[in-house]
């Protein structure tokens, strides 16, 4: 007969209270760890986004080096409407697509249409959503979506920006950006300084219309893809809660042809010297306008 050993330890199961305590501890640890993981992931996405914009800065300088030291026009309407972006393809190792581009056709017609549908990772910020809404007409017609484009040329500062921010509206020549509409711009024409003038900026997430981190569920009016000439934009700023009325909110407020990113506290920009700088959402509107214009005479405007 087996004898009972009083010294032997008896194994027992967890009680319900102990199990709940363990679950609570694990939940707390996950809660503490998740923000750190998200922060690291966003830092990596932001760095990748900056690298994309750096590549475009180099591409535009390489283009200028073979075209009389001139940057391409942000868009050309005659003879056919097209953007600067097809010009950049050859300089970002996408020459096979660039050589197929037909400048005698509109950007979304004929042989250019399937090219404009190409999805290039270089044109997409990793922080922006992958799921892009399409215009209802596309869905009804069974058309493929355009390849997304989260980076655009900063063409000019619009006249309505200045009174909305209590500023005097300068002459048209003093409101133009580095990549101007309909006109190739010499590098030497950036008299405010190439290291002090924004050439490209984020206007990410289009065609999903975003207003202050909120997806409105509708489609933006312009900039439906990387090849769309309207992927470039001219800044007006927006009023709080709006995507149309000009106002003092100038970064991460609306992505309907304004500066907008999915990064915390600001957005990336490419300067006219090819470098990349982060612009805080809290930047003063007057300073931002000075940084966008290439020959406004504001050579003392700074990012900090």
PDB file of C-alpha atoms in Angstrom:
ATOM      1  CA  UNK A   1       0.000   0.000   0.000  1.00  0.00           C
ATOM      2  CA  UNK A   2       1.340   3.399  -1.078  1.00  0.00           C
ATOM      3  CA  UNK A   3       2.261   5.616   1.832  1.00  0.00           C
ATOM      4  CA  UNK A   4       1.271   9.303   1.881  1.00  0.00           C
ATOM      5  CA  UNK A   5       4.315  11.606   1.899  1.00  0.00           C
ATOM      6  CA  UNK A   6       3.455  14.824   3.745  1.00  0.00           C
ATOM      7  CA  UNK A   7       6.619  16.488   2.388  1.00  0.00           C
ATOM      8  CA  UNK A   8       5.667  15.961  -1.207  1.00  0.00           C
ATOM      9  CA  UNK A   9       4.561  19.207  -2.932  1.00  0.00           C
ATOM     10  CA  UNK A  10       1.117  19.034  -4.394  1.00  0.00           C
ATOM     11  CA  UNK A  11       0.754  20.562  -7.917  1.00  0.00           C
ATOM     12  CA  UNK A  12      -2.400  22.547  -8.389  1.00  0.00           C
ATOM     13  CA  UNK A  13      -3.929  24.517 -11.282  1.00  0.00           C
ATOM     14  CA  UNK A  14      -4.165  28.310 -11.534  1.00  0.00           C
ATOM     15  CA  UNK A  15      -7.116  29.802  -9.803  1.00  0.00           C
ATOM     16  CA  UNK A  16      -9.424  32.031 -11.830  1.00  0.00           C
ATOM     17  CA  UNK A  17      -8.128  35.123 -10.013  1.00  0.00           C
ATOM     18  CA  UNK A  18      -4.506  34.220 -10.773  1.00  0.00           C
ATOM     19  CA  UNK A  19      -5.354  33.653 -14.429  1.00  0.00           C
ATOM     20  CA  UNK A  20      -7.094  37.018 -14.672  1.00  0.00           C
ATOM     21  CA  UNK A  21      -4.095  38.725 -13.079  1.00  0.00           C
ATOM     22  CA  UNK A  22      -1.743  37.140 -15.613  1.00  0.00           C
ATOM     23  CA  UNK A  23      -4.000  38.213 -18.507  1.00  0.00           C
ATOM     24  CA  UNK A  24      -4.152  41.749 -17.118  1.00  0.00           C
ATOM     25  CA  UNK A  25      -0.360  41.928 -16.847  1.00  0.00           C
ATOM     26  CA  UNK A  26       0.050  40.700 -20.437  1.00  0.00           C
ATOM     27  CA  UNK A  27      -2.511  43.272 -21.627  1.00  0.00           C
ATOM     28  CA  UNK A  28      -0.646  46.062 -19.834  1.00  0.00           C
ATOM     29  CA  UNK A  29       2.659  44.972 -21.361  1.00  0.00           C
ATOM     30  CA  UNK A  30       1.133  44.881 -24.842  1.00  0.00           C
ATOM     31  CA  UNK A  31      -0.382  48.307 -24.242  1.00  0.00           C
ATOM     32  CA  UNK A  32       3.030  49.666 -23.300  1.00  0.00           C
ATOM     33  CA  UNK A  33       4.816  47.964 -26.180  1.00  0.00           C
ATOM     34  CA  UNK A  34       2.390  48.757 -29.021  1.00  0.00           C
ATOM     35  CA  UNK A  35       2.988  52.545 -29.118  1.00  0.00           C
ATOM     36  CA  UNK A  36       6.733  51.926 -29.190  1.00  0.00           C
ATOM     37  CA  UNK A  37       6.355  49.480 -32.094  1.00  0.00           C
ATOM     38  CA  UNK A  38       4.127  51.939 -33.965  1.00  0.00           C
ATOM     39  CA  UNK A  39       6.635  54.715 -33.342  1.00  0.00           C
ATOM     40  CA  UNK A  40       9.494  52.643 -34.746  1.00  0.00           C
ATOM     41  CA  UNK A  41       7.382  51.654 -37.750  1.00  0.00           C
ATOM     42  CA  UNK A  42       6.450  55.274 -38.480  1.00  0.00           C
ATOM     43  CA  UNK A  43      10.087  56.348 -38.148  1.00  0.00           C
ATOM     44  CA  UNK A  44      11.027  53.755 -40.772  1.00  0.00           C
ATOM     45  CA  UNK A  45       8.185  54.859 -43.062  1.00  0.00           C
ATOM     46  CA  UNK A  46       9.135  58.507 -42.691  1.00  0.00           C
ATOM     47  CA  UNK A  47      12.763  57.694 -43.551  1.00  0.00           C
ATOM     48  CA  UNK A  48      11.640  55.778 -46.651  1.00  0.00           C
ATOM     49  CA  UNK A  49       9.433  58.697 -47.649  1.00  0.00           C
ATOM     50  CA  UNK A  50      12.371  61.069 -47.262  1.00  0.00           C
ATOM     51  CA  UNK A  51      14.497  58.789 -49.419  1.00  0.00           C
ATOM     52  CA  UNK A  52      11.818  58.808 -52.146  1.00  0.00           C
ATOM     53  CA  UNK A  53      11.782  62.591 -52.153  1.00  0.00           C
ATOM     54  CA  UNK A  54      15.572  62.698 -52.195  1.00  0.00           C
ATOM     55  CA  UNK A  55      15.538  60.523 -55.334  1.00  0.00           C
ATOM     56  CA  UNK A  56      13.204  62.967 -57.057  1.00  0.00           C
ATOM     57  CA  UNK A  57      15.410  65.885 -56.063  1.00  0.00           C
ATOM     58  CA  UNK A  58      18.404  64.173 -57.652  1.00  0.00           C
ATOM     59  CA  UNK A  59      16.329  63.257 -60.712  1.00  0.00           C
ATOM     60  CA  UNK A  60      15.286  66.860 -61.308  1.00  0.00           C
ATOM     61  CA  UNK A  61      18.883  68.047 -61.001  1.00  0.00           C
ATOM     62  CA  UNK A  62      20.040  65.346 -63.408  1.00  0.00           C
ATOM     63  CA  UNK A  63      17.308  66.449 -65.807  1.00  0.00           C
ATOM     64  CA  UNK A  64      18.466  70.051 -65.510  1.00  0.00           C
ATOM     65  CA  UNK A  65      22.059  68.942 -66.148  1.00  0.00           C
ATOM     66  CA  UNK A  66      21.072  67.677 -69.591  1.00  0.00           C
ATOM     67  CA  UNK A  67      18.608  70.491 -70.378  1.00  0.00           C
ATOM     68  CA  UNK A  68      20.532  73.758 -70.148  1.00  0.00           C
ATOM     69  CA  UNK A  69      20.417  73.835 -66.333  1.00  0.00           C
ATOM     70  CA  UNK A  70      16.656  74.236 -66.310  1.00  0.00           C
ATOM     71  CA  UNK A  71      14.068  72.441 -64.219  1.00  0.00           C
ATOM     72  CA  UNK A  72      11.047  71.122 -66.166  1.00  0.00           C
ATOM     73  CA  UNK A  73       7.715  72.911 -66.070  1.00  0.00           C
ATOM     74  CA  UNK A  74       5.368  71.487 -63.453  1.00  0.00           C
ATOM     75  CA  UNK A  75       2.874  70.907 -66.242  1.00  0.00           C
ATOM     76  CA  UNK A  76       2.469  71.624 -69.952  1.00  0.00           C
ATOM     77  CA  UNK A  77      -0.951  72.300 -71.469  1.00  0.00           C
ATOM     78  CA  UNK A  78       0.096  72.808 -75.085  1.00  0.00           C
ATOM     79  CA  UNK A  79       0.262  70.854 -77.259  1.00  0.00           C
ATOM     80  CA  UNK A  80      -0.924  68.184 -74.809  1.00  0.00           C
ATOM     81  CA  UNK A  81      -1.463  68.244 -71.053  1.00  0.00           C
ATOM     82  CA  UNK A  82       1.280  66.436 -69.159  1.00  0.00           C
ATOM     83  CA  UNK A  83       3.252  66.626 -65.911  1.00  0.00           C
ATOM     84  CA  UNK A  84       6.943  66.861 -65.053  1.00  0.00           C
ATOM     85  CA  UNK A  85       6.843  63.328 -63.667  1.00  0.00           C
ATOM     86  CA  UNK A  86       7.355  61.377 -66.941  1.00  0.00           C
ATOM     87  CA  UNK A  87      10.551  63.393 -67.441  1.00  0.00           C
ATOM     88  CA  UNK A  88      11.839  62.143 -64.088  1.00  0.00           C
ATOM     89  CA  UNK A  89      11.331  58.443 -64.850  1.00  0.00           C
ATOM     90  CA  UNK A  90      14.602  58.043 -66.732  1.00  0.00           C
ATOM     91  CA  UNK A  91      16.493  59.430 -63.724  1.00  0.00           C
ATOM     92  CA  UNK A  92      14.885  57.155 -61.116  1.00  0.00           C
ATOM     93  CA  UNK A  93      15.684  53.891 -62.944  1.00  0.00           C
ATOM     94  CA  UNK A  94      12.306  53.724 -64.674  1.00  0.00           C
ATOM     95  CA  UNK A  95      13.570  54.609 -68.132  1.00  0.00           C
ATOM     96  CA  UNK A  96      11.711  51.740 -69.787  1.00  0.00           C
ATOM     97  CA  UNK A  97       8.420  53.418 -68.914  1.00  0.00           C
ATOM     98  CA  UNK A  98       9.750  56.881 -69.667  1.00  0.00           C
ATOM     99  CA  UNK A  99      10.803  55.976 -73.218  1.00  0.00           C
ATOM    100  CA  UNK A 100       7.297  54.675 -73.950  1.00  0.00           C
ATOM    101  CA  UNK A 101       5.688  57.949 -72.901  1.00  0.00           C
ATOM    102  CA  UNK A 102       4.169  59.897 -75.797  1.00  0.00           C
ATOM    103  CA  UNK A 103       4.369  63.665 -75.252  1.00  0.00           C
ATOM    104  CA  UNK A 104       2.013  64.136 -78.202  1.00  0.00           C
ATOM    105  CA  UNK A 105      -0.853  62.595 -76.222  1.00  0.00           C
ATOM    106  CA  UNK A 106      -2.690  63.667 -73.099  1.00  0.00           C
ATOM    107  CA  UNK A 107      -1.331  62.016 -69.992  1.00  0.00           C
ATOM    108  CA  UNK A 108      -4.284  59.627 -69.665  1.00  0.00           C
ATOM    109  CA  UNK A 109      -5.078  58.893 -73.304  1.00  0.00           C
ATOM    110  CA  UNK A 110      -4.017  56.267 -75.812  1.00  0.00           C
ATOM    111  CA  UNK A 111      -0.733  54.513 -75.075  1.00  0.00           C
ATOM    112  CA  UNK A 112      -0.161  56.803 -72.065  1.00  0.00           C
ATOM    113  CA  UNK A 113      -3.213  55.477 -70.250  1.00  0.00           C
ATOM    114  CA  UNK A 114      -1.774  52.067 -69.249  1.00  0.00           C
ATOM    115  CA  UNK A 115       1.531  53.744 -68.362  1.00  0.00           C
ATOM    116  CA  UNK A 116      -0.286  56.143 -66.023  1.00  0.00           C
ATOM    117  CA  UNK A 117      -1.829  53.115 -64.296  1.00  0.00           C
ATOM    118  CA  UNK A 118       1.619  51.792 -63.333  1.00  0.00           C
ATOM    119  CA  UNK A 119       2.100  51.681 -59.571  1.00  0.00           C
ATOM    120  CA  UNK A 120       5.589  52.881 -58.645  1.00  0.00           C
ATOM    121  CA  UNK A 121       6.605  52.472 -54.994  1.00  0.00           C
ATOM    122  CA  UNK A 122       8.839  55.524 -55.406  1.00  0.00           C
ATOM    123  CA  UNK A 123       5.795  57.763 -55.875  1.00  0.00           C
ATOM    124  CA  UNK A 124       4.076  56.409 -52.743  1.00  0.00           C
ATOM    125  CA  UNK A 125       4.772  57.380 -49.137  1.00  0.00           C
ATOM    126  CA  UNK A 126       4.723  54.227 -46.944  1.00  0.00           C
ATOM    127  CA  UNK A 127       2.807  56.110 -44.238  1.00  0.00           C
ATOM    128  CA  UNK A 128      -0.108  56.782 -46.606  1.00  0.00           C
ATOM    129  CA  UNK A 129      -2.970  54.264 -46.953  1.00  0.00           C
ATOM    130  CA  UNK A 130      -2.691  51.522 -49.571  1.00  0.00           C
ATOM    131  CA  UNK A 131      -6.416  51.508 -50.282  1.00  0.00           C
ATOM    132  CA  UNK A 132      -7.125  54.408 -52.631  1.00  0.00           C
ATOM    133  CA  UNK A 133     -10.672  55.347 -53.553  1.00  0.00           C
ATOM    134  CA  UNK A 134     -11.521  55.821 -57.239  1.00  0.00           C
ATOM    135  CA  UNK A 135     -13.954  58.222 -58.922  1.00  0.00           C
ATOM    136  CA  UNK A 136     -17.400  56.644 -59.429  1.00  0.00           C
ATOM    137  CA  UNK A 137     -17.036  57.110 -63.194  1.00  0.00           C
ATOM    138  CA  UNK A 138     -13.981  54.845 -63.150  1.00  0.00           C
ATOM    139  CA  UNK A 139     -15.890  52.136 -61.339  1.00  0.00           C
ATOM    140  CA  UNK A 140     -18.853  52.328 -63.700  1.00  0.00           C
ATOM    141  CA  UNK A 141     -16.604  52.229 -66.763  1.00  0.00           C
ATOM    142  CA  UNK A 142     -14.488  49.395 -65.381  1.00  0.00           C
ATOM    143  CA  UNK A 143     -11.323  51.467 -65.701  1.00  0.00           C
ATOM    144  CA  UNK A 144      -8.165  50.586 -63.808  1.00  0.00           C
ATOM    145  CA  UNK A 145      -7.031  53.111 -61.179  1.00  0.00           C
ATOM    146  CA  UNK A 146      -4.111  55.427 -61.816  1.00  0.00           C
ATOM    147  CA  UNK A 147      -0.845  54.706 -60.048  1.00  0.00           C
ATOM    148  CA  UNK A 148      -0.842  56.780 -56.808  1.00  0.00           C
ATOM    149  CA  UNK A 149       1.287  59.892 -56.466  1.00  0.00           C
ATOM    150  CA  UNK A 150       1.929  61.272 -52.985  1.00  0.00           C
ATOM    151  CA  UNK A 151       4.492  63.918 -54.007  1.00  0.00           C
ATOM    152  CA  UNK A 152       3.767  67.045 -56.015  1.00  0.00           C
ATOM    153  CA  UNK A 153       5.483  70.151 -57.289  1.00  0.00           C
ATOM    154  CA  UNK A 154       4.740  73.341 -55.345  1.00  0.00           C
ATOM    155  CA  UNK A 155       3.798  75.521 -58.299  1.00  0.00           C
ATOM    156  CA  UNK A 156       3.022  78.819 -56.614  1.00  0.00           C
ATOM    157  CA  UNK A 157       1.316  80.572 -53.720  1.00  0.00           C
ATOM    158  CA  UNK A 158      -2.207  81.569 -54.739  1.00  0.00           C
ATOM    159  CA  UNK A 159      -3.418  85.135 -54.353  1.00  0.00           C
ATOM    160  CA  UNK A 160      -6.107  84.159 -51.833  1.00  0.00           C
ATOM    161  CA  UNK A 161      -3.475  82.814 -49.423  1.00  0.00           C
ATOM    162  CA  UNK A 162      -2.167  86.274 -48.535  1.00  0.00           C
ATOM    163  CA  UNK A 163      -5.322  88.138 -47.389  1.00  0.00           C
ATOM    164  CA  UNK A 164      -6.457  84.986 -45.566  1.00  0.00           C
ATOM    165  CA  UNK A 165      -3.294  85.279 -43.478  1.00  0.00           C
ATOM    166  CA  UNK A 166      -3.217  89.074 -43.111  1.00  0.00           C
ATOM    167  CA  UNK A 167      -0.465  89.542 -45.705  1.00  0.00           C
ATOM    168  CA  UNK A 168      -0.006  91.834 -48.666  1.00  0.00           C
ATOM    169  CA  UNK A 169      -0.338  89.999 -51.977  1.00  0.00           C
ATOM    170  CA  UNK A 170       2.890  90.320 -54.006  1.00  0.00           C
ATOM    171  CA  UNK A 171       3.174  90.498 -57.776  1.00  0.00           C
ATOM    172  CA  UNK A 172       2.713  87.282 -59.767  1.00  0.00           C
ATOM    173  CA  UNK A 173       6.446  86.858 -60.384  1.00  0.00           C
ATOM    174  CA  UNK A 174       7.117  86.880 -56.645  1.00  0.00           C
ATOM    175  CA  UNK A 175       4.539  84.135 -56.001  1.00  0.00           C
ATOM    176  CA  UNK A 176       5.969  81.479 -58.345  1.00  0.00           C
ATOM    177  CA  UNK A 177       7.542  78.239 -57.167  1.00  0.00           C
ATOM    178  CA  UNK A 178      10.570  76.389 -58.524  1.00  0.00           C
ATOM    179  CA  UNK A 179       8.568  74.191 -60.904  1.00  0.00           C
ATOM    180  CA  UNK A 180       6.343  76.701 -62.648  1.00  0.00           C
ATOM    181  CA  UNK A 181       3.359  75.939 -64.857  1.00  0.00           C
ATOM    182  CA  UNK A 182       4.053  76.019 -68.608  1.00  0.00           C
ATOM    183  CA  UNK A 183       7.636  77.205 -68.201  1.00  0.00           C
ATOM    184  CA  UNK A 184      11.057  75.611 -67.672  1.00  0.00           C
ATOM    185  CA  UNK A 185      12.860  77.488 -64.900  1.00  0.00           C
ATOM    186  CA  UNK A 186      16.667  77.984 -64.814  1.00  0.00           C
ATOM    187  CA  UNK A 187      18.313  76.965 -61.562  1.00  0.00           C
ATOM    188  CA  UNK A 188      19.817  80.463 -61.409  1.00  0.00           C
ATOM    189  CA  UNK A 189      16.269  81.890 -61.299  1.00  0.00           C
ATOM    190  CA  UNK A 190      15.892  80.532 -57.750  1.00  0.00           C
ATOM    191  CA  UNK A 191      17.245  83.772 -56.325  1.00  0.00           C
ATOM    192  CA  UNK A 192      15.954  83.139 -52.795  1.00  0.00           C
ATOM    193  CA  UNK A 193      18.484  80.301 -52.573  1.00  0.00           C
ATOM    194  CA  UNK A 194      18.206  76.667 -53.641  1.00  0.00           C
ATOM    195  CA  UNK A 195      18.842  75.459 -50.075  1.00  0.00           C
ATOM    196  CA  UNK A 196      16.048  77.667 -48.800  1.00  0.00           C
ATOM    197  CA  UNK A 197      13.265  77.050 -51.328  1.00  0.00           C
ATOM    198  CA  UNK A 198      10.781  74.166 -51.442  1.00  0.00           C
ATOM    199  CA  UNK A 199      10.521  72.395 -54.803  1.00  0.00           C
ATOM    200  CA  UNK A 200       8.366  69.358 -53.981  1.00  0.00           C
ATOM    201  CA  UNK A 201       6.058  68.582 -51.090  1.00  0.00           C
ATOM    202  CA  UNK A 202       3.815  65.829 -49.814  1.00  0.00           C
ATOM    203  CA  UNK A 203       0.154  65.860 -50.757  1.00  0.00           C
ATOM    204  CA  UNK A 204      -0.423  62.263 -49.767  1.00  0.00           C
ATOM    205  CA  UNK A 205      -3.381  59.898 -49.755  1.00  0.00           C
ATOM    206  CA  UNK A 206      -5.137  61.206 -52.841  1.00  0.00           C
ATOM    207  CA  UNK A 207      -7.639  60.580 -54.301  1.00  0.00           C
ATOM    208  CA  UNK A 208      -9.048  59.804 -50.810  1.00  0.00           C
ATOM    209  CA  UNK A 209     -10.077  63.233 -49.519  1.00  0.00           C
ATOM    210  CA  UNK A 210      -8.563  63.754 -46.064  1.00  0.00           C
ATOM    211  CA  UNK A 211      -9.330  66.609 -43.675  1.00  0.00           C
ATOM    212  CA  UNK A 212      -7.268  66.722 -40.469  1.00  0.00           C
ATOM    213  CA  UNK A 213      -6.621  62.960 -40.175  1.00  0.00           C
ATOM    214  CA  UNK A 214     -10.203  62.160 -41.129  1.00  0.00           C
ATOM    215  CA  UNK A 215     -11.064  60.250 -44.278  1.00  0.00           C
ATOM    216  CA  UNK A 216     -14.174  61.996 -45.609  1.00  0.00           C
ATOM    217  CA  UNK A 217     -15.174  59.015 -47.739  1.00  0.00           C
ATOM    218  CA  UNK A 218     -15.140  61.021 -50.981  1.00  0.00           C
ATOM    219  CA  UNK A 219     -12.664  61.688 -53.786  1.00  0.00           C
ATOM    220  CA  UNK A 220     -10.469  64.765 -54.233  1.00  0.00           C
ATOM    221  CA  UNK A 221     -10.988  66.971 -57.243  1.00  0.00           C
ATOM    222  CA  UNK A 222      -7.380  66.909 -58.488  1.00  0.00           C
ATOM    223  CA  UNK A 223      -4.248  64.800 -58.460  1.00  0.00           C
ATOM    224  CA  UNK A 224      -5.556  61.281 -59.013  1.00  0.00           C
ATOM    225  CA  UNK A 225      -2.189  59.773 -59.890  1.00  0.00           C
ATOM    226  CA  UNK A 226       1.561  60.300 -60.296  1.00  0.00           C
ATOM    227  CA  UNK A 227       1.161  61.194 -63.991  1.00  0.00           C
ATOM    228  CA  UNK A 228      -1.714  63.627 -63.461  1.00  0.00           C
ATOM    229  CA  UNK A 229      -0.534  67.204 -64.139  1.00  0.00           C
ATOM    230  CA  UNK A 230      -2.768  68.257 -61.246  1.00  0.00           C
ATOM    231  CA  UNK A 231      -0.696  66.119 -58.874  1.00  0.00           C
ATOM    232  CA  UNK A 232       1.298  69.328 -58.445  1.00  0.00           C
ATOM    233  CA  UNK A 233      -0.421  72.037 -56.440  1.00  0.00           C
ATOM    234  CA  UNK A 234      -0.516  75.708 -55.503  1.00  0.00           C
ATOM    235  CA  UNK A 235      -1.078  76.525 -51.842  1.00  0.00           C
ATOM    236  CA  UNK A 236      -3.970  78.523 -50.416  1.00  0.00           C
ATOM    237  CA  UNK A 237      -4.139  77.086 -46.925  1.00  0.00           C
ATOM    238  CA  UNK A 238      -7.536  76.119 -45.540  1.00  0.00           C
ATOM    239  CA  UNK A 239      -9.927  77.305 -42.879  1.00  0.00           C
ATOM    240  CA  UNK A 240     -10.526  74.942 -39.927  1.00  0.00           C
ATOM    241  CA  UNK A 241     -12.677  71.975 -40.933  1.00  0.00           C
ATOM    242  CA  UNK A 242     -12.602  72.955 -44.610  1.00  0.00           C
ATOM    243  CA  UNK A 243     -10.850  71.766 -47.722  1.00  0.00           C
ATOM    244  CA  UNK A 244     -11.695  74.718 -49.969  1.00  0.00           C
ATOM    245  CA  UNK A 245     -11.791  78.027 -48.108  1.00  0.00           C
ATOM    246  CA  UNK A 246      -8.343  79.658 -47.837  1.00  0.00           C
ATOM    247  CA  UNK A 247      -7.029  80.058 -44.327  1.00  0.00           C
ATOM    248  CA  UNK A 248      -4.261  79.793 -41.772  1.00  0.00           C
ATOM    249  CA  UNK A 249      -4.087  75.994 -41.579  1.00  0.00           C
ATOM    250  CA  UNK A 250      -1.320  75.137 -44.032  1.00  0.00           C
ATOM    251  CA  UNK A 251       0.154  71.683 -43.231  1.00  0.00           C
ATOM    252  CA  UNK A 252      -1.736  68.390 -42.665  1.00  0.00           C
ATOM    253  CA  UNK A 253      -5.123  70.089 -42.863  1.00  0.00           C
ATOM    254  CA  UNK A 254      -6.479  68.978 -46.267  1.00  0.00           C
ATOM    255  CA  UNK A 255      -4.951  66.961 -49.107  1.00  0.00           C
ATOM    256  CA  UNK A 256      -7.044  68.646 -51.784  1.00  0.00           C
ATOM    257  CA  UNK A 257      -4.093  70.427 -53.445  1.00  0.00           C
ATOM    258  CA  UNK A 258      -2.435  71.430 -50.166  1.00  0.00           C
ATOM    259  CA  UNK A 259       0.518  70.195 -48.104  1.00  0.00           C
ATOM    260  CA  UNK A 260      -0.570  66.979 -46.421  1.00  0.00           C
ATOM    261  CA  UNK A 261       1.150  63.913 -44.988  1.00  0.00           C
ATOM    262  CA  UNK A 262       0.430  61.006 -42.664  1.00  0.00           C
ATOM    263  CA  UNK A 263       3.474  61.787 -40.515  1.00  0.00           C
ATOM    264  CA  UNK A 264       3.127  63.181 -37.020  1.00  0.00           C
ATOM    265  CA  UNK A 265       3.549  66.951 -36.651  1.00  0.00           C
ATOM    266  CA  UNK A 266       4.549  67.814 -40.200  1.00  0.00           C
ATOM    267  CA  UNK A 267       5.520  66.733 -43.726  1.00  0.00           C
ATOM    268  CA  UNK A 268       8.571  66.165 -45.912  1.00  0.00           C
ATOM    269  CA  UNK A 269       9.740  68.547 -48.606  1.00  0.00           C
ATOM    270  CA  UNK A 270      12.416  68.464 -51.302  1.00  0.00           C
ATOM    271  CA  UNK A 271      14.372  71.684 -51.681  1.00  0.00           C
ATOM    272  CA  UNK A 272      15.695  73.170 -54.888  1.00  0.00           C
ATOM    273  CA  UNK A 273      19.211  71.982 -54.033  1.00  0.00           C
ATOM    274  CA  UNK A 274      17.947  68.386 -53.906  1.00  0.00           C
ATOM    275  CA  UNK A 275      18.048  68.034 -50.122  1.00  0.00           C
ATOM    276  CA  UNK A 276      15.060  66.977 -47.991  1.00  0.00           C
ATOM    277  CA  UNK A 277      13.694  68.866 -45.001  1.00  0.00           C
ATOM    278  CA  UNK A 278      10.838  68.204 -42.592  1.00  0.00           C
ATOM    279  CA  UNK A 279       8.388  71.084 -42.183  1.00  0.00           C
ATOM    280  CA  UNK A 280       6.460  71.318 -38.920  1.00  0.00           C
ATOM    281  CA  UNK A 281       2.699  71.634 -39.026  1.00  0.00           C
ATOM    282  CA  UNK A 282       3.062  74.609 -36.695  1.00  0.00           C
ATOM    283  CA  UNK A 283       5.051  76.640 -39.238  1.00  0.00           C
ATOM    284  CA  UNK A 284       3.950  80.241 -39.635  1.00  0.00           C
ATOM    285  CA  UNK A 285       1.950  80.664 -42.892  1.00  0.00           C
ATOM    286  CA  UNK A 286       4.013  83.692 -43.921  1.00  0.00           C
ATOM    287  CA  UNK A 287       7.227  81.709 -43.505  1.00  0.00           C
ATOM    288  CA  UNK A 288       5.834  78.797 -45.510  1.00  0.00           C
ATOM    289  CA  UNK A 289       4.850  81.115 -48.358  1.00  0.00           C
ATOM    290  CA  UNK A 290       8.349  82.585 -48.338  1.00  0.00           C
ATOM    291  CA  UNK A 291       9.874  79.105 -48.528  1.00  0.00           C
ATOM    292  CA  UNK A 292       7.661  78.089 -51.459  1.00  0.00           C
ATOM    293  CA  UNK A 293       8.393  81.121 -53.645  1.00  0.00           C
ATOM    294  CA  UNK A 294      11.678  81.086 -55.561  1.00  0.00           C
ATOM    295  CA  UNK A 295      12.155  84.807 -56.099  1.00  0.00           C
ATOM    296  CA  UNK A 296      10.088  86.585 -53.482  1.00  0.00           C
ATOM    297  CA  UNK A 297      13.075  88.324 -51.918  1.00  0.00           C
ATOM    298  CA  UNK A 298      12.671  86.506 -48.575  1.00  0.00           C
ATOM    299  CA  UNK A 299      16.206  85.139 -48.417  1.00  0.00           C
ATOM    300  CA  UNK A 300      16.120  85.095 -44.605  1.00  0.00           C
ATOM    301  CA  UNK A 301      13.169  82.648 -44.357  1.00  0.00           C
ATOM    302  CA  UNK A 302      14.112  79.554 -42.358  1.00  0.00           C
ATOM    303  CA  UNK A 303      12.565  76.188 -41.534  1.00  0.00           C
ATOM    304  CA  UNK A 304      13.143  76.447 -37.771  1.00  0.00           C
TER     305      UNK A 304
END
